[in-house]
Structure formats: structure tokens, C-alpha cells
């Protein structure tokens, strides 16, 4: 059985579905700090299976212990974390407590239960402002905000653990920019509060929930002056997790890989693609650059492709079309 933490969140919910479809038994946990319990019914509907789920906090050792006592867990995919970059600068201790505290608690309980297969949600944030793109896994690691620091520190904690006991097997998955939604439109990204990444904002503007999009700078050194990122469809990302957990459970060595398409798209490219699928203009206003933003960052995903026999294949148009289907079928997210 696979333990999924942060199972009702954006990437967790899509990965849960993909794992069930691949035949894995899954126990999901979440404290709903940034997700809705209504996601559970949707995953159940899509999978046609009754879900195993327990509400609780990864920082709560007694809770995690109870999960390991009850379920025969062979591997863990750890999504549970706070992820808002700006908020992490305003309130760093909350981020260190949740993201590092939760990780350490989970690893301690795993160790006591002889469970040493771990898939970790890392991020392109660990590279900070890379010297060049495409970024390879051996690029310098220099995160620029507390959120990114929690991801790098988590990687270091896991690497120390591996050195202390050769039985640990860890997949360090560095995601670039996940967007899109399941093609059914039943599950998708539904952040509580005001979203802080591009496509949920574009989606809300397209749906008329927000008057316009702010574009932070059009004078970057990129083809059209707006920031360039590597967007990856959340289903491609979820499928990489199925591959990664299978890889570790098959007894293979730990691995550190970028998960992206390897293709950079600008903010304007996203606005154009979204506007096409939504059939409306996306009003935007160019404003000052935000401190900490960077011009361009996209991955070299060839190592993941080789080791995991996986490739992100969905296009930007598909990502926007699926995001729009989710948005238009659920104008207020899961509460709709
Ligand atoms: N979405 C991205 O752009 C992105 C990029 C790189 C890395 N990541 C990482 O991927 C993981 C999943 O991201 P996501 O986009 O699905 O975020 P999300 O916020 O949608 O999902 C995270 C889930 O974890 C839960 N959670 C948080 N703290 C918890 C705790 N202490 N105990 C139990 N549950 C807790 C939240 O309620 C939420 O359901 C995170 O670790 C995130 O840092 C995300």
C-alpha cells in the first residue's frame, strides 16, 4: 500500500487517481489546510473505487504512527507542504515548521516501521535564478525564498538519512510549473484564498471572477519580454509519480530528476493559448517586476525520461483546455 500525504491537494488528487488506475492500493491523508474534502468524492467517482482516507496532520507523530499501525505501507509519496512563495517570506517559521517539521516526523515514523521508500515533492525553486536554461540536475542549488529553502533543506535531510542507512531509497522529483487539470473537469487546482500562480489567475480572469491579470514586467530578456517558464500538465506529472514509486519499489537506486517538458513558454504565450480555449480576451495590465522573480527557467528533463521511461507529452494548448474545462465546470472550485 502507498501512503499519499497531501492527497486531496492539486497534485495529490491527480496522482491518487493515476495510482489507483495503475492498480496500486492507496491510503490518503490530508489536514485540508489548502484543499477541500469535496475532492474525495470526485476522485472516488473517477476511479470507481471507495477511497481509504484519514484526516490528519503530518506534523502529528501520534497520527502518523496510527496510520502506519493500521495500514501495511510499503512506500510514501509526500506532497503535504505549504507552497506560497510570497507567504513563506512573510511568515518563514510557519513554512519551516510545517514543511520541515512534517517531513522529519514522517521519516521518523517510517524508520520505526521499516518503511524506506520515499518519493519527495521537490521544486525547480531549489535552482533559484539558474545561470542557464535548460537546467540540468547538477546545476547550482541556491533557492531565493524560505519556501525554496524548505525544499532544499528537505533534500539535504533525505540525503543525510540515505548516508546513515543504505536501505533508504528516495526519488527527489523537482517539478517545474504544473498546470492543467484532469480531462473530465472533475478535479483541478482549487487553492484556498487568492491564487499566487499564473494559470489559476488567468482562469479566474477568463471566468470573470477577477477583472484583469497582472503581468509582472515586460522588459525581461526573453523573446517577448515576459517571464518564461516550463509548464507541465498535472497528469503528466502524476504519471511520473506512478513511475517513480514503481522504480523504487522494484529495488532501484535513489534518483534526482527534473520533471518538466523542457520547453519554455512566456506569460504572453499562456495568455494567448488560454484566450483561444476560453473563447474570450484575457484583460491584463503590465506592472512592475516583483522582487525575486526571474526571466527564464526551463528544464532539461532527459534524465527523468531515461530513468523512468516517462515523458511529458501534453501540449500547452491541452494544459489550457483542461484548466478551462475545470474552471468553467466549477466556477467556484469544489464549492460550486
Ligand atoms: N504546484 C506547484 O506549482 C508545485 C511546484 C513544485 C513543487 N510543488 C510541491 O508539490 C507538493 C504538492 O503541491 P500542490 O500544488 O498539490 O499543493 P496543494 O497545496 O494543492 O497540496 C498540498 C496538500 O497538502 C496538505 N497539507 C499541507 N500541510 C499539511 C500537513 N501538515 N498535514 C497534512 N496535510 C497537509 C494541504 O491541505 C494540501 O491538500 C507540495 O509539496 C509543493 O511544495 C508544487
PDB file of N, CA, C and O and ligand atoms in Angstrom, residues 6 8-12 30-35 56-59 79-81 83 98 121-123 147 151 175-176 178 197, ligand 1:
ATOM      1  N   UNK A   6      -0.926  14.872   1.749  1.00  0.00           N
ATOM      2  CA  UNK A   6      -1.387  15.991   0.915  1.00  0.00           C
ATOM      3  C   UNK A   6      -2.228  15.468  -0.239  1.00  0.00           C
ATOM      4  O   UNK A   6      -2.242  16.026  -1.342  1.00  0.00           O
ATOM      5  N   UNK A   8      -5.414  15.295  -1.006  1.00  0.00           N
ATOM      6  CA  UNK A   8      -6.550  15.985  -1.623  1.00  0.00           C
ATOM      7  C   UNK A   8      -6.138  17.295  -2.293  1.00  0.00           C
ATOM      8  O   UNK A   8      -6.978  18.022  -2.813  1.00  0.00           O
ATOM      9  N   UNK A   9      -4.838  17.611  -2.258  1.00  0.00           N
ATOM     10  CA  UNK A   9      -4.346  18.828  -2.910  1.00  0.00           C
ATOM     11  C   UNK A   9      -4.317  18.669  -4.427  1.00  0.00           C
ATOM     12  O   UNK A   9      -4.778  17.655  -4.982  1.00  0.00           O
ATOM     13  N   UNK A  10      -3.781  19.666  -5.070  1.00  0.00           N
ATOM     14  CA  UNK A  10      -3.797  19.721  -6.538  1.00  0.00           C
ATOM     15  C   UNK A  10      -3.068  18.516  -7.159  1.00  0.00           C
ATOM     16  O   UNK A  10      -3.677  17.719  -7.885  1.00  0.00           O
ATOM     17  N   UNK A  11      -1.807  18.360  -6.863  1.00  0.00           N
ATOM     18  CA  UNK A  11      -1.045  17.277  -7.498  1.00  0.00           C
ATOM     19  C   UNK A  11      -1.402  15.934  -6.851  1.00  0.00           C
ATOM     20  O   UNK A  11      -1.503  14.905  -7.517  1.00  0.00           O
ATOM     21  N   UNK A  12      -1.658  15.965  -5.529  1.00  0.00           N
ATOM     22  CA  UNK A  12      -2.013  14.737  -4.812  1.00  0.00           C
ATOM     23  C   UNK A  12      -3.263  14.080  -5.374  1.00  0.00           C
ATOM     24  O   UNK A  12      -3.296  12.870  -5.588  1.00  0.00           O
ATOM     25  N   UNK A  30      -4.626  14.017   4.714  1.00  0.00           N
ATOM     26  CA  UNK A  30      -4.551  15.470   4.472  1.00  0.00           C
ATOM     27  C   UNK A  30      -5.220  16.171   5.667  1.00  0.00           C
ATOM     28  O   UNK A  30      -6.139  15.613   6.272  1.00  0.00           O
ATOM     29  N   UNK A  31      -4.767  17.379   5.968  1.00  0.00           N
ATOM     30  CA  UNK A  31      -5.445  18.144   7.030  1.00  0.00           C
ATOM     31  C   UNK A  31      -6.301  19.268   6.448  1.00  0.00           C
ATOM     32  O   UNK A  31      -6.808  20.099   7.192  1.00  0.00           O
ATOM     33  N   UNK A  32      -6.452  19.317   5.120  1.00  0.00           N
ATOM     34  CA  UNK A  32      -7.300  20.289   4.413  1.00  0.00           C
ATOM     35  C   UNK A  32      -6.881  21.739   4.661  1.00  0.00           C
ATOM     36  O   UNK A  32      -7.705  22.644   4.574  1.00  0.00           O
ATOM     37  N   UNK A  33      -5.587  21.951   4.939  1.00  0.00           N
ATOM     38  CA  UNK A  33      -5.152  23.329   5.161  1.00  0.00           C
ATOM     39  C   UNK A  33      -5.192  24.120   3.847  1.00  0.00           C
ATOM     40  O   UNK A  33      -5.338  25.337   3.840  1.00  0.00           O
ATOM     41  N   UNK A  34      -5.067  23.412   2.732  1.00  0.00           N
ATOM     42  CA  UNK A  34      -5.167  24.097   1.431  1.00  0.00           C
ATOM     43  C   UNK A  34      -5.928  23.253   0.416  1.00  0.00           C
ATOM     44  O   UNK A  34      -5.564  23.206  -0.768  1.00  0.00           O
ATOM     45  N   UNK A  35      -6.951  22.543   0.866  1.00  0.00           N
ATOM     46  CA  UNK A  35      -7.706  21.719  -0.083  1.00  0.00           C
ATOM     47  C   UNK A  35      -9.100  21.496   0.467  1.00  0.00           C
ATOM     48  O   UNK A  35      -9.394  21.841   1.602  1.00  0.00           O
ATOM     49  N   UNK A  56      -5.817  14.234   8.938  1.00  0.00           N
ATOM     50  CA  UNK A  56      -4.822  14.451  10.000  1.00  0.00           C
ATOM     51  C   UNK A  56      -3.625  15.212   9.478  1.00  0.00           C
ATOM     52  O   UNK A  56      -3.511  15.495   8.282  1.00  0.00           O
ATOM     53  N   UNK A  57      -2.724  15.534  10.412  1.00  0.00           N
ATOM     54  CA  UNK A  57      -1.600  16.425  10.134  1.00  0.00           C
ATOM     55  C   UNK A  57      -0.294  15.627  10.128  1.00  0.00           C
ATOM     56  O   UNK A  57      -0.052  14.855  11.072  1.00  0.00           O
ATOM     57  N   UNK A  58       0.541  15.838   9.114  1.00  0.00           N
ATOM     58  CA  UNK A  58       1.813  15.099   9.078  1.00  0.00           C
ATOM     59  C   UNK A  58       2.758  15.506  10.203  1.00  0.00           C
ATOM     60  O   UNK A  58       3.715  14.795  10.499  1.00  0.00           O
ATOM     61  N   UNK A  59       2.511  16.645  10.808  1.00  0.00           N
ATOM     62  CA  UNK A  59       3.366  17.066  11.935  1.00  0.00           C
ATOM     63  C   UNK A  59       2.979  16.347  13.234  1.00  0.00           C
ATOM     64  O   UNK A  59       3.686  16.460  14.234  1.00  0.00           O
ATOM     65  N   UNK A  79       3.424  14.790  -0.528  1.00  0.00           N
ATOM     66  CA  UNK A  79       3.047  16.075  -1.129  1.00  0.00           C
ATOM     67  C   UNK A  79       2.790  17.148  -0.076  1.00  0.00           C
ATOM     68  O   UNK A  79       2.851  18.335  -0.384  1.00  0.00           O
ATOM     69  N   UNK A  80       2.407  16.734   1.153  1.00  0.00           N
ATOM     70  CA  UNK A  80       1.915  17.708   2.138  1.00  0.00           C
ATOM     71  C   UNK A  80       2.963  18.764   2.447  1.00  0.00           C
ATOM     72  O   UNK A  80       4.035  18.458   2.980  1.00  0.00           O
ATOM     73  N   UNK A  81       2.651  19.996   2.085  1.00  0.00           N
ATOM     74  CA  UNK A  81       3.543  21.124   2.377  1.00  0.00           C
ATOM     75  C   UNK A  81       2.768  22.397   2.077  1.00  0.00           C
ATOM     76  O   UNK A  81       1.756  22.374   1.366  1.00  0.00           O
ATOM     77  N   UNK A  83       2.970  26.011   0.104  1.00  0.00           N
ATOM     78  CA  UNK A  83       3.701  26.249  -1.150  1.00  0.00           C
ATOM     79  C   UNK A  83       3.651  27.679  -1.674  1.00  0.00           C
ATOM     80  O   UNK A  83       4.059  27.923  -2.811  1.00  0.00           O
ATOM     81  N   UNK A  98       5.983  23.590   9.235  1.00  0.00           N
ATOM     82  CA  UNK A  98       5.125  22.639   8.517  1.00  0.00           C
ATOM     83  C   UNK A  98       5.931  21.758   7.551  1.00  0.00           C
ATOM     84  O   UNK A  98       5.813  20.536   7.560  1.00  0.00           O
ATOM     85  N   UNK A 121       8.331  15.568  -3.128  1.00  0.00           N
ATOM     86  CA  UNK A 121       7.947  16.688  -3.998  1.00  0.00           C
ATOM     87  C   UNK A 121       8.934  17.820  -3.831  1.00  0.00           C
ATOM     88  O   UNK A 121       8.760  18.671  -2.970  1.00  0.00           O
ATOM     89  N   UNK A 122       9.968  17.833  -4.664  1.00  0.00           N
ATOM     90  CA  UNK A 122      10.864  18.988  -4.633  1.00  0.00           C
ATOM     91  C   UNK A 122      10.422  19.949  -5.741  1.00  0.00           C
ATOM     92  O   UNK A 122       9.350  19.784  -6.322  1.00  0.00           O
ATOM     93  N   UNK A 123      11.235  20.928  -6.017  1.00  0.00           N
ATOM     94  CA  UNK A 123      10.769  22.003  -6.895  1.00  0.00           C
ATOM     95  C   UNK A 123      11.935  22.617  -7.649  1.00  0.00           C
ATOM     96  O   UNK A 123      13.075  22.646  -7.158  1.00  0.00           O
ATOM     97  N   UNK A 147      10.341  29.264   1.122  1.00  0.00           N
ATOM     98  CA  UNK A 147       9.702  28.067   0.565  1.00  0.00           C
ATOM     99  C   UNK A 147      10.746  27.202  -0.157  1.00  0.00           C
ATOM    100  O   UNK A 147      10.853  25.991   0.081  1.00  0.00           O
ATOM    101  N   UNK A 151      12.528  23.269   0.540  1.00  0.00           N
ATOM    102  CA  UNK A 151      12.678  22.155  -0.410  1.00  0.00           C
ATOM    103  C   UNK A 151      14.131  21.683  -0.445  1.00  0.00           C
ATOM    104  O   UNK A 151      14.407  20.481  -0.444  1.00  0.00           O
ATOM    105  N   UNK A 175       9.791  19.450  -9.574  1.00  0.00           N
ATOM    106  CA  UNK A 175       8.758  19.853 -10.527  1.00  0.00           C
ATOM    107  C   UNK A 175       9.056  21.247 -11.041  1.00  0.00           C
ATOM    108  O   UNK A 175       9.430  22.122 -10.272  1.00  0.00           O
ATOM    109  N   UNK A 176       8.735  21.469 -12.325  1.00  0.00           N
ATOM    110  CA  UNK A 176       8.777  22.823 -12.866  1.00  0.00           C
ATOM    111  C   UNK A 176       7.396  23.462 -12.609  1.00  0.00           C
ATOM    112  O   UNK A 176       7.040  23.611 -11.457  1.00  0.00           O
ATOM    113  N   UNK A 178       3.576  22.947 -12.712  1.00  0.00           N
ATOM    114  CA  UNK A 178       2.403  22.134 -13.026  1.00  0.00           C
ATOM    115  C   UNK A 178       1.161  22.991 -13.264  1.00  0.00           C
ATOM    116  O   UNK A 178       0.870  23.895 -12.470  1.00  0.00           O
ATOM    117  N   UNK A 197      -0.221  31.644  -8.400  1.00  0.00           N
ATOM    118  CA  UNK A 197       0.489  31.285  -9.634  1.00  0.00           C
ATOM    119  C   UNK A 197      -0.375  31.541 -10.866  1.00  0.00           C
ATOM    120  O   UNK A 197      -1.576  31.786 -10.754  1.00  0.00           O
TER     121      UNK A 197
HETATM  122  N1  LIG B   1       2.043  23.255  -7.599  1.00  0.00           N
HETATM  123  C1  LIG B   1       3.274  23.673  -7.838  1.00  0.00           C
HETATM  124  O1  LIG B   1       3.497  24.623  -8.576  1.00  0.00           O
HETATM  125  C2  LIG B   1       4.457  22.945  -7.210  1.00  0.00           C
HETATM  126  C3  LIG B   1       5.725  23.091  -7.798  1.00  0.00           C
HETATM  127  C4  LIG B   1       6.802  22.440  -7.199  1.00  0.00           C
HETATM  128  C5  LIG B   1       6.626  21.662  -6.051  1.00  0.00           C
HETATM  129  N2  LIG B   1       5.378  21.561  -5.517  1.00  0.00           N
HETATM  130  C6  LIG B   1       5.206  20.750  -4.297  1.00  0.00           C
HETATM  131  O2  LIG B   1       4.313  19.695  -4.583  1.00  0.00           O
HETATM  132  C7  LIG B   1       3.566  19.367  -3.417  1.00  0.00           C
HETATM  133  C8  LIG B   1       2.083  19.391  -3.756  1.00  0.00           C
HETATM  134  O3  LIG B   1       1.755  20.677  -4.267  1.00  0.00           O
HETATM  135  P1  LIG B   1       0.285  21.070  -4.692  1.00  0.00           P
HETATM  136  O4  LIG B   1       0.406  22.053  -5.804  1.00  0.00           O
HETATM  137  O5  LIG B   1      -0.537  19.855  -4.866  1.00  0.00           O
HETATM  138  O6  LIG B   1      -0.156  21.889  -3.397  1.00  0.00           O
HETATM  139  P2  LIG B   1      -1.541  21.855  -2.616  1.00  0.00           P
HETATM  140  O7  LIG B   1      -1.486  22.937  -1.597  1.00  0.00           O
HETATM  141  O8  LIG B   1      -2.678  21.819  -3.558  1.00  0.00           O
HETATM  142  O9  LIG B   1      -1.454  20.424  -1.898  1.00  0.00           O
HETATM  143  C9  LIG B   1      -0.772  20.212  -0.698  1.00  0.00           C
HETATM  144  C10 LIG B   1      -1.712  19.462   0.224  1.00  0.00           C
HETATM  145  O10 LIG B   1      -1.041  19.218   1.449  1.00  0.00           O
HETATM  146  C11 LIG B   1      -1.944  19.472   2.520  1.00  0.00           C
HETATM  147  N3  LIG B   1      -1.111  19.770   3.690  1.00  0.00           N
HETATM  148  C12 LIG B   1      -0.262  20.820   3.869  1.00  0.00           C
HETATM  149  N4  LIG B   1       0.322  20.739   5.067  1.00  0.00           N
HETATM  150  C13 LIG B   1      -0.154  19.596   5.657  1.00  0.00           C
HETATM  151  C14 LIG B   1       0.074  18.965   6.889  1.00  0.00           C
HETATM  152  N5  LIG B   1       0.900  19.485   7.799  1.00  0.00           N
HETATM  153  N6  LIG B   1      -0.565  17.805   7.147  1.00  0.00           N
HETATM  154  C15 LIG B   1      -1.423  17.258   6.255  1.00  0.00           C
HETATM  155  N7  LIG B   1      -1.679  17.814   5.061  1.00  0.00           N
HETATM  156  C16 LIG B   1      -1.052  18.983   4.763  1.00  0.00           C
HETATM  157  C17 LIG B   1      -2.820  20.606   2.036  1.00  0.00           C
HETATM  158  O11 LIG B   1      -4.065  20.670   2.693  1.00  0.00           O
HETATM  159  C18 LIG B   1      -2.980  20.261   0.560  1.00  0.00           C
HETATM  160  O12 LIG B   1      -4.098  19.435   0.334  1.00  0.00           O
HETATM  161  C19 LIG B   1       3.976  20.374  -2.358  1.00  0.00           C
HETATM  162  O13 LIG B   1       4.973  19.776  -1.562  1.00  0.00           O
HETATM  163  C20 LIG B   1       4.554  21.514  -3.164  1.00  0.00           C
HETATM  164  O14 LIG B   1       5.501  22.246  -2.424  1.00  0.00           O
HETATM  165  C21 LIG B   1       4.286  22.165  -6.080  1.00  0.00           C
END
